[in-house]
């Protein structure tokens, strides 16, 4: 079980939280102009990084606030916790990381 | 159950050749699906100059980590067709492969605990019957008759309100299945190469022409990816993306017991599925960890939740001891259905996304994927499971019948 330091409430067990998937996936700026391929990228395609991965978590049974977390998907080390809207901190991956050919901000730019 | 004994190991299972410099086709991943694919490539399509590359040891990944359940009672036509094909192959494979891997058709019950479950289950029984899949609806008393140790009192947290039942479903000894396929592959001339990790791909333009490995570069006409949880890692090396998220899924076994559990019981609602192995261990599966992960272990709170449900449903389990727990990495898709077919890279094919249901699909995955690799075209059965469905929207939403929510 992960011990997650909620930015508002402090360290709590993982069972108090909900996982929200990859962080920094922006809603398309011009949705009406997206192709089917671009919609597929936005809806279904996410990075599946082996190594340091930026993801969203919700402290659902505590302050009920969302925040971002940088976590290693091999060792499960929590490397950073930072507010929504803030850029991903520069933290060296501790496991061999596979980088996506697509921007970490999501496919839609 | 007690009369069955583990088969003797044959003296000779497979060679351990060094990789050649080129093959007609290379299968990445030496688990059940990779082995079955190579077997049907050789048997049905006459392709014998092929290699299976396995980064660890043969069938040491999810093939060694699943809970061995085989069933075909899926909801949608596309899924029922491919899983029922698999079940029919399971029924003939022990003879065909000349290896008794203890396929035991002891039946599978999927319990219903709420009125919503009941309606969904009865609907699925109807859908199964329309697709020629054997299925019955059982009331709680009939459930009790089939599995006497189940608690069917209606005053518990998860009362048993009935169950779907597929009598032809069952379990098989997974490691023996792998060895059976491996031995036949080897006899047919397939090179099974272990400790050989793929580190990259050689491409000419958009066409794959070779595989870079920790044991040298191998040139090949065609590449089939069968790497389950690591499929998206390989796809990224090849320059395309897969809509796959990898999660740890864990299971556990108890110490050995006298035969107490004559069938397979699954509960989607409370996330427990139980059978008793031929030797006597109670084999139980839990849910997936919610977060992405590649560490082959699961969270303690997930099995804690599963055990609480198991002890309530099977009160006698309260005195059983856990012998060991482990995790596998499952490759999940947003519609809980696999991805089998062509990729954006020419001559590269992918078989992945089986999530928590890969073992039962092994023979049909191999049969249809071999067809796709040999002909370059989808097989009738895997055509609906193409990568393109995420663009066309023709999803196959199997969350209800996939048994583990993911």
Short mmCIF file of C-alpha atoms in Angstrom, two decimals:
data_model
loop_
_atom_site.label_atom_id
_atom_site.label_comp_id
_atom_site.label_asym_id
_atom_site.label_seq_id
_atom_site.Cartn_x
_atom_site.Cartn_y
_atom_site.Cartn_z
CA UNK A 1 0.00 0.00 0.00
CA UNK A 2 1.30 3.45 -0.88
CA UNK A 3 1.75 6.09 1.78
CA UNK A 4 0.72 9.29 0.02
CA UNK A 5 1.40 12.75 1.41
CA UNK A 6 -1.68 14.76 0.57
CA UNK A 7 -0.61 18.41 0.12
CA UNK A 8 -3.48 19.46 2.41
CA UNK A 9 -3.81 16.64 4.93
CA UNK A 10 -0.37 15.04 5.23
CA UNK A 11 0.61 11.38 4.91
CA UNK A 12 -2.35 8.99 4.56
CA UNK A 13 -2.87 5.44 3.35
CA UNK A 14 -3.52 4.85 -0.34
CA UNK A 15 -7.02 3.56 0.47
CA UNK A 16 -8.12 7.16 1.17
CA UNK A 17 -7.30 8.15 -2.42
CA UNK A 18 -8.56 7.58 -5.93
CA UNK A 19 -6.27 7.24 -8.90
CA UNK A 20 -7.01 9.60 -11.78
CA UNK A 21 -4.66 8.43 -14.53
CA UNK A 22 -2.04 10.38 -16.46
CA UNK A 23 -1.56 14.03 -15.52
CA UNK A 24 -1.14 16.97 -17.91
CA UNK A 25 -3.58 15.71 -20.56
CA UNK A 26 -5.16 18.91 -21.80
CA UNK A 27 -8.70 19.10 -23.14
CA UNK A 28 -8.53 19.87 -26.88
CA UNK A 29 -8.49 23.61 -27.54
CA UNK A 30 -10.59 23.32 -30.69
CA UNK A 31 -12.68 20.17 -30.24
CA UNK A 32 -14.75 20.76 -33.37
CA UNK A 33 -11.62 20.57 -35.53
CA UNK A 34 -10.33 17.24 -34.27
CA UNK A 35 -10.05 14.26 -36.60
CA UNK A 36 -11.20 10.80 -35.50
CA UNK A 37 -7.57 9.91 -34.92
CA UNK A 38 -7.05 12.94 -32.70
CA UNK A 39 -10.22 12.17 -30.74
CA UNK A 40 -8.99 8.60 -30.26
CA UNK A 41 -5.67 9.96 -28.96
CA UNK A 42 -7.45 12.26 -26.52
CA UNK A 43 -9.97 9.69 -25.27
CA UNK A 44 -8.13 6.38 -25.30
CA UNK A 45 -4.39 6.86 -25.69
CA UNK A 46 -2.31 7.54 -22.60
CA UNK A 47 1.36 7.06 -21.87
CA UNK A 48 2.11 3.77 -20.16
CA UNK A 49 5.54 4.73 -18.94
CA UNK A 50 7.85 2.22 -17.34
CA UNK A 51 9.61 4.58 -14.92
CA UNK A 52 8.78 8.08 -13.66
CA UNK A 53 5.15 8.81 -14.48
CA UNK A 54 3.13 11.96 -13.76
CA UNK A 55 -0.38 11.09 -12.60
CA UNK A 56 -3.40 12.62 -10.88
CA UNK A 57 -4.75 11.54 -7.50
CA UNK A 58 -7.85 12.57 -5.56
CA UNK A 59 -7.90 12.57 -1.75
CA UNK A 60 -11.46 11.29 -1.89
CA UNK A 61 -12.04 10.54 1.81
CA UNK A 62 -10.04 13.52 3.07
CA UNK A 63 -9.94 17.05 1.65
CA UNK A 64 -11.46 15.86 -1.65
CA UNK A 65 -8.86 17.83 -3.61
CA UNK A 66 -6.99 16.70 -6.72
CA UNK A 67 -3.20 16.91 -6.95
CA UNK A 68 -0.41 15.58 -9.16
CA UNK A 69 2.17 13.02 -8.26
CA UNK A 70 5.36 11.83 -9.91
CA UNK A 71 5.72 8.13 -9.19
CA UNK A 72 8.00 5.41 -10.48
CA UNK A 73 5.85 2.64 -11.98
CA UNK A 74 8.51 -0.03 -11.34
CA UNK A 75 9.70 0.75 -7.80
CA UNK A 76 6.50 2.64 -6.80
CA UNK A 77 8.70 5.37 -5.25
CA UNK A 78 6.81 8.64 -4.93
CA UNK A 79 9.25 11.23 -6.26
CA UNK A 80 7.21 14.43 -6.08
CA UNK A 81 3.76 15.72 -5.17
CA UNK A 82 2.68 19.06 -6.67
CA UNK A 83 -0.47 21.09 -7.29
CA UNK A 84 -2.72 20.76 -10.30
CA UNK A 85 -1.74 23.23 -13.00
CA UNK A 86 1.94 23.27 -12.03
CA UNK A 87 4.51 21.94 -14.51
CA UNK A 88 5.95 18.51 -13.97
CA UNK A 89 9.05 18.80 -11.75
CA UNK A 90 12.37 17.72 -13.23
CA UNK A 91 13.12 14.50 -11.40
CA UNK A 92 15.47 11.88 -12.77
CA UNK A 93 13.69 8.60 -13.46
CA UNK A 94 14.95 5.79 -11.25
CA UNK A 95 13.98 3.03 -13.67
CA UNK A 96 14.64 2.75 -17.40
CA UNK A 97 12.11 5.12 -18.84
CA UNK A 98 10.51 4.74 -22.22
CA UNK A 99 9.66 8.11 -23.65
CA UNK A 100 6.65 8.58 -25.82
CA UNK A 101 7.02 9.92 -29.35
CA UNK A 102 4.10 12.12 -28.45
CA UNK A 103 4.33 15.11 -26.14
CA UNK A 104 3.79 14.32 -22.44
CA UNK A 105 1.16 17.01 -22.46
CA UNK A 106 -1.00 14.73 -24.59
CA UNK A 107 -1.38 14.21 -28.28
CA UNK A 108 -3.41 17.30 -28.93
CA UNK A 109 -1.49 20.52 -29.16
CA UNK B 1 -10.71 -34.46 -8.71
CA UNK B 2 -8.75 -36.75 -6.40
CA UNK B 3 -8.31 -39.43 -9.05
CA UNK B 4 -6.34 -37.14 -11.33
CA UNK B 5 -2.58 -37.13 -11.07
CA UNK B 6 -0.03 -34.80 -12.51
CA UNK B 7 1.35 -36.18 -15.76
CA UNK B 8 4.94 -37.35 -15.86
CA UNK B 9 7.28 -34.92 -17.55
CA UNK B 10 8.53 -36.15 -20.90
CA UNK B 11 12.33 -36.56 -20.99
CA UNK B 12 12.68 -33.97 -23.70
CA UNK B 13 10.71 -30.74 -23.95
CA UNK B 14 12.57 -28.26 -26.15
CA UNK B 15 16.03 -27.33 -27.41
CA UNK B 16 17.78 -24.15 -26.29
CA UNK B 17 19.25 -22.92 -29.58
CA UNK B 18 21.29 -19.74 -30.11
CA UNK B 19 19.44 -17.22 -32.26
CA UNK B 20 20.07 -17.43 -36.01
CA UNK B 21 20.82 -14.25 -37.94
CA UNK B 22 17.46 -14.32 -39.69
CA UNK B 23 14.00 -15.89 -39.53
CA UNK B 24 10.83 -15.70 -41.63
CA UNK B 25 8.97 -14.47 -38.54
CA UNK B 26 9.86 -13.54 -34.98
CA UNK B 27 7.40 -13.75 -32.12
CA UNK B 28 8.27 -11.48 -29.18
CA UNK B 29 7.10 -13.03 -25.92
CA UNK B 30 7.46 -16.67 -24.88
CA UNK B 31 4.26 -16.93 -22.87
CA UNK B 32 1.13 -18.87 -23.73
CA UNK B 33 0.04 -16.57 -26.53
CA UNK B 34 3.48 -16.45 -28.15
CA UNK B 35 3.82 -20.23 -27.97
CA UNK B 36 0.32 -20.83 -29.33
CA UNK B 37 0.95 -18.35 -32.15
CA UNK B 38 4.16 -20.09 -33.16
CA UNK B 39 2.46 -23.48 -32.95
CA UNK B 40 -0.36 -22.50 -35.32
CA UNK B 41 2.05 -20.66 -37.64
CA UNK B 42 3.95 -23.92 -38.03
CA UNK B 43 0.96 -26.26 -38.06
CA UNK B 44 -1.58 -24.30 -40.14
CA UNK B 45 0.62 -22.08 -42.27
CA UNK B 46 3.79 -24.15 -42.77
CA UNK B 47 6.02 -21.40 -41.34
CA UNK B 48 8.70 -23.25 -39.42
CA UNK B 49 11.71 -20.93 -39.82
CA UNK B 50 10.51 -18.84 -36.91
CA UNK B 51 11.73 -17.87 -33.47
CA UNK B 52 10.07 -17.03 -30.17
CA UNK B 53 12.09 -14.49 -28.17
CA UNK B 54 11.59 -14.47 -24.41
CA UNK B 55 13.36 -11.94 -22.19
CA UNK B 56 13.22 -14.21 -19.15
CA UNK B 57 12.42 -17.87 -19.09
CA UNK B 58 9.71 -19.63 -21.06
CA UNK B 59 6.20 -18.93 -19.76
CA UNK B 60 7.54 -17.20 -16.64
CA UNK B 61 5.38 -14.08 -16.96
CA UNK B 62 1.60 -13.98 -16.83
CA UNK B 63 1.41 -17.59 -18.04
CA UNK B 64 2.87 -18.65 -14.67
CA UNK B 65 0.81 -16.10 -12.71
CA UNK B 66 -2.81 -16.51 -13.78
CA UNK B 67 -5.55 -18.38 -11.94
CA UNK B 68 -6.01 -20.90 -14.83
CA UNK B 69 -9.73 -20.34 -15.35
CA UNK B 70 -11.16 -21.13 -18.79
CA UNK B 71 -14.66 -20.04 -19.81
CA UNK B 72 -16.41 -18.46 -22.79
CA UNK B 73 -19.52 -16.87 -21.23
CA UNK B 74 -18.83 -13.37 -22.54
CA UNK B 75 -21.61 -10.95 -23.40
CA UNK B 76 -20.92 -9.57 -26.88
CA UNK B 77 -21.02 -11.62 -30.08
CA UNK B 78 -17.39 -10.80 -30.98
CA UNK B 79 -16.07 -11.92 -27.58
CA UNK B 80 -18.28 -15.01 -27.34
CA UNK B 81 -17.06 -16.06 -30.80
CA UNK B 82 -13.34 -15.84 -30.00
CA UNK B 83 -13.56 -17.25 -26.45
CA UNK B 84 -15.87 -20.09 -27.51
CA UNK B 85 -13.42 -20.95 -30.31
CA UNK B 86 -10.75 -21.06 -27.62
CA UNK B 87 -12.87 -23.33 -25.43
CA UNK B 88 -13.48 -25.75 -28.31
CA UNK B 89 -9.72 -25.82 -28.94
CA UNK B 90 -9.03 -26.45 -25.24
CA UNK B 91 -11.31 -29.50 -25.53
CA UNK B 92 -9.17 -31.08 -28.26
CA UNK B 93 -5.70 -29.76 -27.46
CA UNK B 94 -4.58 -32.34 -24.87
CA UNK B 95 -4.90 -35.03 -27.56
CA UNK B 96 -3.57 -32.84 -30.36
CA UNK B 97 -0.50 -31.78 -28.36
CA UNK B 98 -0.17 -35.27 -26.90
CA UNK B 99 0.16 -33.85 -23.40
CA UNK B 100 -2.39 -34.16 -20.62
CA UNK B 101 -2.43 -30.69 -19.10
CA UNK B 102 -5.36 -31.59 -16.84
CA UNK B 103 -8.10 -29.57 -18.51
CA UNK B 104 -10.89 -30.12 -16.03
CA UNK B 105 -14.37 -29.01 -17.16
CA UNK B 106 -15.74 -28.63 -13.67
CA UNK B 107 -17.94 -25.65 -14.53
CA UNK B 108 -17.77 -21.98 -13.61
CA UNK B 109 -20.35 -20.04 -11.59
CA UNK B 110 -20.49 -16.25 -11.71
CA UNK B 111 -22.35 -15.10 -8.61
CA UNK B 112 -24.96 -12.35 -8.52
CA UNK B 113 -25.22 -10.29 -5.31
CA UNK B 114 -27.60 -7.47 -6.23
CA UNK B 115 -30.77 -7.11 -8.27
CA UNK B 116 -28.66 -5.34 -10.86
CA UNK B 117 -26.30 -8.32 -10.97
CA UNK B 118 -29.27 -10.66 -11.34
CA UNK B 119 -30.68 -8.80 -14.34
CA UNK B 120 -27.28 -8.48 -15.98
CA UNK B 121 -26.54 -12.18 -15.36
CA UNK B 122 -29.84 -13.40 -16.80
CA UNK B 123 -29.27 -11.18 -19.81
CA UNK B 124 -25.83 -12.73 -20.27
CA UNK B 125 -27.25 -16.27 -20.04
CA UNK B 126 -29.63 -15.32 -22.85
CA UNK B 127 -26.85 -13.79 -24.92
CA UNK B 128 -24.68 -16.88 -24.38
CA UNK B 129 -27.44 -19.24 -25.51
CA UNK B 130 -27.99 -17.19 -28.67
CA UNK B 131 -24.27 -17.56 -29.40
CA UNK B 132 -24.21 -21.32 -28.83
CA UNK B 133 -22.36 -21.00 -25.51
CA UNK B 134 -23.64 -23.31 -22.78
CA UNK B 135 -25.15 -21.25 -19.97
CA UNK B 136 -27.70 -21.65 -17.20
CA UNK B 137 -29.20 -19.44 -14.52
CA UNK B 138 -29.07 -20.99 -11.06
CA UNK B 139 -31.08 -19.97 -8.02
CA UNK B 140 -29.32 -19.87 -4.62
CA UNK B 141 -30.38 -23.43 -3.76
CA UNK B 142 -28.95 -24.76 -7.01
CA UNK B 143 -25.77 -22.79 -6.33
CA UNK B 144 -25.52 -24.52 -2.94
CA UNK B 145 -26.01 -27.94 -4.50
CA UNK B 146 -23.11 -27.38 -6.88
CA UNK B 147 -20.80 -25.84 -4.28
CA UNK B 148 -21.93 -26.88 -0.77
CA UNK B 149 -19.35 -24.74 1.08
CA UNK B 150 -20.87 -21.50 -0.23
CA UNK B 151 -22.81 -19.45 2.30
CA UNK B 152 -26.18 -18.64 0.73
CA UNK B 153 -27.74 -16.97 3.76
CA UNK B 154 -29.57 -13.82 2.74
CA UNK B 155 -28.47 -11.79 5.79
CA UNK B 156 -24.83 -11.34 4.79
CA UNK B 157 -23.25 -8.30 3.20
CA UNK B 158 -23.01 -9.89 -0.23
CA UNK B 159 -25.93 -12.38 -0.35
CA UNK B 160 -25.88 -14.93 -3.17
CA UNK B 161 -28.97 -14.13 -5.23
CA UNK B 162 -28.13 -16.67 -7.92
CA UNK B 163 -25.42 -17.36 -10.45
CA UNK B 164 -24.76 -17.91 -14.10
CA UNK B 165 -23.28 -21.34 -14.74
CA UNK B 166 -21.22 -22.57 -17.66
CA UNK B 167 -20.81 -26.35 -17.26
CA UNK B 168 -18.13 -26.72 -19.99
CA UNK B 169 -15.87 -24.13 -18.36
CA UNK B 170 -13.10 -25.14 -16.00
CA UNK B 171 -9.39 -24.98 -15.25
CA UNK B 172 -6.18 -26.36 -16.77
CA UNK B 173 -2.68 -26.72 -15.42
CA UNK B 174 -1.15 -23.59 -16.92
CA UNK B 175 2.53 -24.48 -16.81
CA UNK B 176 1.82 -27.83 -18.44
CA UNK B 177 -0.11 -26.00 -21.17
CA UNK B 178 2.98 -23.91 -21.89
CA UNK B 179 5.24 -26.96 -21.94
CA UNK B 180 2.81 -28.82 -24.20
CA UNK B 181 2.85 -25.99 -26.76
CA UNK B 182 6.62 -25.53 -26.38
CA UNK B 183 7.35 -29.19 -27.03
CA UNK B 184 5.21 -29.24 -30.19
CA UNK B 185 6.68 -25.94 -31.41
CA UNK B 186 10.14 -27.39 -30.95
CA UNK B 187 9.22 -30.59 -32.81
CA UNK B 188 7.95 -28.45 -35.69
CA UNK B 189 11.29 -26.63 -35.89
CA UNK B 190 10.50 -23.40 -34.04
CA UNK B 191 13.48 -21.91 -32.16
CA UNK B 192 12.53 -21.01 -28.59
CA UNK B 193 15.13 -18.49 -27.43
CA UNK B 194 15.13 -17.60 -23.76
CA UNK B 195 17.03 -14.83 -21.94
CA UNK B 196 16.76 -12.77 -25.08
CA UNK B 197 15.33 -9.31 -24.49
CA UNK B 198 14.23 -7.14 -27.38
CA UNK B 199 15.93 -3.74 -27.19
CA UNK B 200 14.79 -2.18 -30.45
CA UNK B 201 13.60 -2.75 -34.00
CA UNK B 202 15.25 -2.34 -37.40
CA UNK B 203 13.07 -0.54 -39.90
CA UNK B 204 13.34 0.35 -43.57
CA UNK B 205 11.02 3.29 -43.97
CA UNK B 206 7.88 2.18 -42.15
CA UNK B 207 8.57 -1.55 -42.57
CA UNK B 208 10.09 -3.64 -39.81
CA UNK B 209 13.01 -5.75 -41.05
CA UNK B 210 14.65 -6.91 -37.88
CA UNK B 211 14.82 -7.07 -34.13
CA UNK B 212 17.65 -5.85 -31.91
CA UNK B 213 18.13 -8.07 -28.87
CA UNK B 214 20.49 -8.63 -25.97
CA UNK B 215 21.70 -11.66 -27.94
CA UNK B 216 22.37 -9.85 -31.19
CA UNK B 217 20.45 -8.54 -34.16
CA UNK B 218 17.96 -10.81 -35.90
CA UNK B 219 16.67 -10.05 -39.38
CA UNK B 220 13.12 -11.05 -40.12
CA UNK B 221 10.25 -10.53 -42.53
CA UNK B 222 7.57 -10.30 -39.88
CA UNK B 223 7.28 -9.52 -36.19
CA UNK B 224 4.42 -10.55 -33.91
CA UNK B 225 4.25 -8.89 -30.47
CA UNK B 226 2.82 -11.09 -27.69
CA UNK B 227 4.23 -9.32 -24.64
CA UNK B 228 1.10 -8.70 -22.52
CA UNK B 229 1.92 -6.03 -19.90
CA UNK B 230 4.99 -4.85 -21.79
CA UNK B 231 3.29 -4.47 -25.19
CA UNK B 232 3.20 -0.69 -25.05
CA UNK B 233 6.90 -0.59 -24.12
CA UNK B 234 7.69 -2.56 -27.31
CA UNK B 235 5.29 -0.48 -29.40
CA UNK B 236 7.05 2.70 -28.31
CA UNK B 237 10.38 1.19 -29.38
CA UNK B 238 8.80 0.53 -32.76
CA UNK B 239 7.45 4.08 -32.98
CA UNK B 240 3.73 3.74 -32.40
CA UNK B 241 1.38 3.96 -29.44
CA UNK B 242 -1.08 1.47 -27.99
CA UNK B 243 -4.15 2.40 -25.91
CA UNK B 244 -2.91 0.13 -23.14
CA UNK B 245 -2.48 0.74 -19.43
CA UNK B 246 -0.50 -1.81 -17.43
CA UNK B 247 -1.71 -2.70 -13.94
CA UNK B 248 -0.61 -5.26 -11.34
CA UNK B 249 -3.17 -8.05 -10.83
CA UNK B 250 -2.58 -10.35 -7.93
CA UNK B 251 -3.52 -13.83 -6.87
CA UNK B 252 -2.78 -16.16 -3.99
CA UNK B 253 -2.91 -19.81 -3.00
CA UNK B 254 -3.60 -21.50 0.29
CA UNK B 255 -1.81 -24.52 1.67
CA UNK B 256 -3.08 -27.91 0.40
CA UNK B 257 -6.53 -29.06 1.49
CA UNK B 258 -8.77 -32.04 1.04
CA UNK B 259 -11.13 -31.60 -1.92
CA UNK B 260 -13.74 -29.11 -0.72
CA UNK B 261 -14.39 -26.94 -3.74
CA UNK B 262 -15.76 -28.92 -6.71
CA UNK B 263 -16.24 -26.11 -9.23
CA UNK B 264 -15.01 -22.58 -9.99
CA UNK B 265 -16.77 -19.67 -8.28
CA UNK B 266 -16.32 -16.10 -9.43
CA UNK B 267 -17.84 -12.92 -8.12
CA UNK B 268 -17.44 -9.81 -10.16
CA UNK B 269 -19.19 -7.74 -7.53
CA UNK B 270 -16.88 -8.51 -4.63
CA UNK B 271 -13.81 -9.37 -6.68
CA UNK B 272 -13.01 -12.86 -5.67
CA UNK B 273 -12.66 -15.95 -7.78
CA UNK B 274 -11.80 -19.33 -6.37
CA UNK B 275 -11.03 -22.80 -7.56
CA UNK B 276 -9.21 -25.71 -6.00
CA UNK B 277 -6.10 -26.83 -7.84
CA UNK B 278 -5.58 -30.49 -8.65
CA UNK B 279 -3.06 -30.80 -5.81
CA UNK B 280 -5.44 -29.15 -3.34
CA UNK B 281 -4.47 -25.49 -3.02
CA UNK B 282 -7.31 -22.98 -3.00
CA UNK B 283 -6.42 -20.64 -5.87
CA UNK B 284 -7.85 -17.13 -5.51
CA UNK B 285 -7.65 -14.07 -7.65
CA UNK B 286 -8.12 -10.48 -6.54
CA UNK B 287 -8.66 -7.21 -8.35
CA UNK B 288 -6.12 -5.01 -10.08
CA UNK B 289 -4.29 -2.19 -8.38
CA UNK B 290 -5.90 1.05 -9.50
CA UNK B 291 -2.63 2.69 -10.55
CA UNK B 292 -0.29 1.86 -13.43
CA UNK B 293 2.50 -0.45 -12.39
CA UNK B 294 5.17 -2.77 -13.69
CA UNK B 295 6.29 -4.21 -10.34
CA UNK B 296 5.09 -7.81 -10.24
CA UNK B 297 3.35 -7.51 -6.90
CA UNK B 298 0.02 -6.16 -5.73
CA UNK B 299 -1.16 -4.03 -2.84
CA UNK B 300 -2.00 -5.56 0.49
CA UNK B 301 -5.34 -3.76 0.81
CA UNK B 302 -6.53 -5.39 -2.43
CA UNK B 303 -6.12 -8.93 -1.08
CA UNK B 304 -7.45 -7.82 2.29
CA UNK B 305 -10.68 -6.76 0.57
CA UNK B 306 -10.79 -9.96 -1.46
CA UNK B 307 -10.17 -12.18 1.59
CA UNK B 308 -12.94 -10.48 3.56
CA UNK B 309 -15.38 -11.32 0.78
CA UNK B 310 -14.01 -14.85 0.38
CA UNK B 311 -14.38 -15.65 4.08
CA UNK B 312 -17.93 -14.35 4.11
CA UNK B 313 -18.90 -16.39 1.05
CA UNK B 314 -16.91 -19.47 2.12
CA UNK B 315 -16.87 -19.47 5.95
CA UNK B 316 -14.58 -22.53 6.12
CA UNK B 317 -11.80 -20.51 4.46
CA UNK B 318 -11.37 -18.63 7.73
CA UNK B 319 -9.10 -21.44 8.93
CA UNK B 320 -7.03 -21.73 5.75
CA UNK B 321 -3.52 -20.32 5.63
CA UNK B 322 -2.17 -18.31 2.74
CA UNK B 323 0.85 -20.03 1.27
CA UNK B 324 1.98 -17.33 -1.16
CA UNK B 325 0.82 -14.30 -3.11
CA UNK B 326 2.14 -12.86 -6.36
CA UNK B 327 1.28 -10.39 -9.08
CA UNK B 328 1.27 -10.25 -12.86
CA UNK B 329 1.14 -7.21 -15.10
CA UNK B 330 -2.05 -7.05 -17.12
CA UNK B 331 -2.42 -4.94 -20.24
CA UNK B 332 -5.81 -3.29 -20.03
CA UNK B 333 -7.79 -1.40 -22.65
CA UNK B 334 -10.59 1.10 -22.16
CA UNK B 335 -13.22 -1.37 -23.45
CA UNK B 336 -11.78 -4.42 -21.61
CA UNK B 337 -11.27 -6.27 -24.90
CA UNK B 338 -8.03 -7.38 -26.55
CA UNK B 339 -6.23 -5.77 -29.48
CA UNK B 340 -5.21 -8.27 -32.16
CA UNK B 341 -4.13 -7.37 -35.67
CA UNK B 342 -2.02 -5.07 -37.80
CA UNK B 343 -0.17 -2.00 -36.51
CA UNK B 344 0.89 1.32 -38.02
CA UNK B 345 4.27 -0.37 -38.73
CA UNK B 346 4.26 -2.56 -41.83
CA UNK B 347 4.91 -6.28 -41.19
CA UNK B 348 4.54 -5.76 -37.45
CA UNK B 349 1.51 -7.28 -35.75
CA UNK B 350 0.24 -7.02 -32.20
CA UNK B 351 -1.65 -9.33 -29.87
CA UNK B 352 -2.25 -7.61 -26.53
CA UNK B 353 -4.83 -6.01 -24.28
CA UNK B 354 -6.21 -9.31 -23.00
CA UNK B 355 -6.15 -7.72 -19.57
CA UNK B 356 -7.20 -10.22 -16.95
CA UNK B 357 -8.51 -12.80 -19.45
CA UNK B 358 -5.51 -13.87 -21.49
CA UNK B 359 -5.08 -17.45 -20.32
CA UNK B 360 -8.52 -18.68 -21.36
CA UNK B 361 -8.09 -17.12 -24.78
CA UNK B 362 -4.66 -18.67 -25.43
CA UNK B 363 -5.51 -21.16 -28.23
CA UNK B 364 -7.82 -18.79 -30.13
CA UNK B 365 -5.39 -15.90 -29.75
CA UNK B 366 -2.66 -18.11 -31.22
CA UNK B 367 -4.85 -19.51 -34.01
CA UNK B 368 -6.13 -16.14 -35.20
CA UNK B 369 -2.89 -14.20 -34.66
CA UNK B 370 -0.97 -16.83 -36.65
CA UNK B 371 -3.45 -16.29 -39.49
CA UNK B 372 -2.89 -12.53 -39.32
CA UNK B 373 0.91 -12.86 -39.31
CA UNK B 374 0.97 -15.44 -42.13
CA UNK B 375 -1.48 -13.66 -44.44
CA UNK B 376 -1.05 -10.04 -43.35
CA UNK B 377 -4.85 -9.89 -43.00
CA UNK B 378 -7.18 -10.13 -40.01
CA UNK B 379 -8.83 -13.46 -39.22
CA UNK B 380 -12.66 -13.36 -39.15
CA UNK B 381 -12.53 -13.82 -35.38
CA UNK B 382 -9.95 -11.15 -34.56
CA UNK B 383 -11.08 -8.56 -37.10
CA UNK B 384 -13.40 -6.78 -34.60
CA UNK B 385 -10.47 -6.53 -32.16
CA UNK B 386 -8.41 -4.25 -34.41
CA UNK B 387 -6.50 -1.22 -33.18
CA UNK B 388 -8.67 0.91 -35.49
CA UNK B 389 -11.74 0.39 -33.31
CA UNK B 390 -10.55 3.16 -31.00
CA UNK B 391 -10.85 5.56 -33.96
CA UNK B 392 -14.04 4.17 -35.50
CA UNK B 393 -15.76 3.87 -32.13
CA UNK B 394 -16.71 0.22 -32.74
CA UNK B 395 -15.71 -0.69 -29.19
CA UNK B 396 -16.47 -4.09 -27.63
CA UNK B 397 -17.44 -3.11 -24.10
CA UNK B 398 -16.81 -6.25 -22.07
CA UNK B 399 -16.46 -4.71 -18.61
CA UNK B 400 -19.43 -6.73 -17.40
CA UNK B 401 -18.14 -10.13 -18.47
CA UNK B 402 -14.41 -9.58 -18.00
CA UNK B 403 -14.69 -10.61 -14.31
CA UNK B 404 -12.19 -8.10 -12.95
CA UNK B 405 -13.07 -4.44 -13.26
CA UNK B 406 -10.33 -2.58 -15.05
#
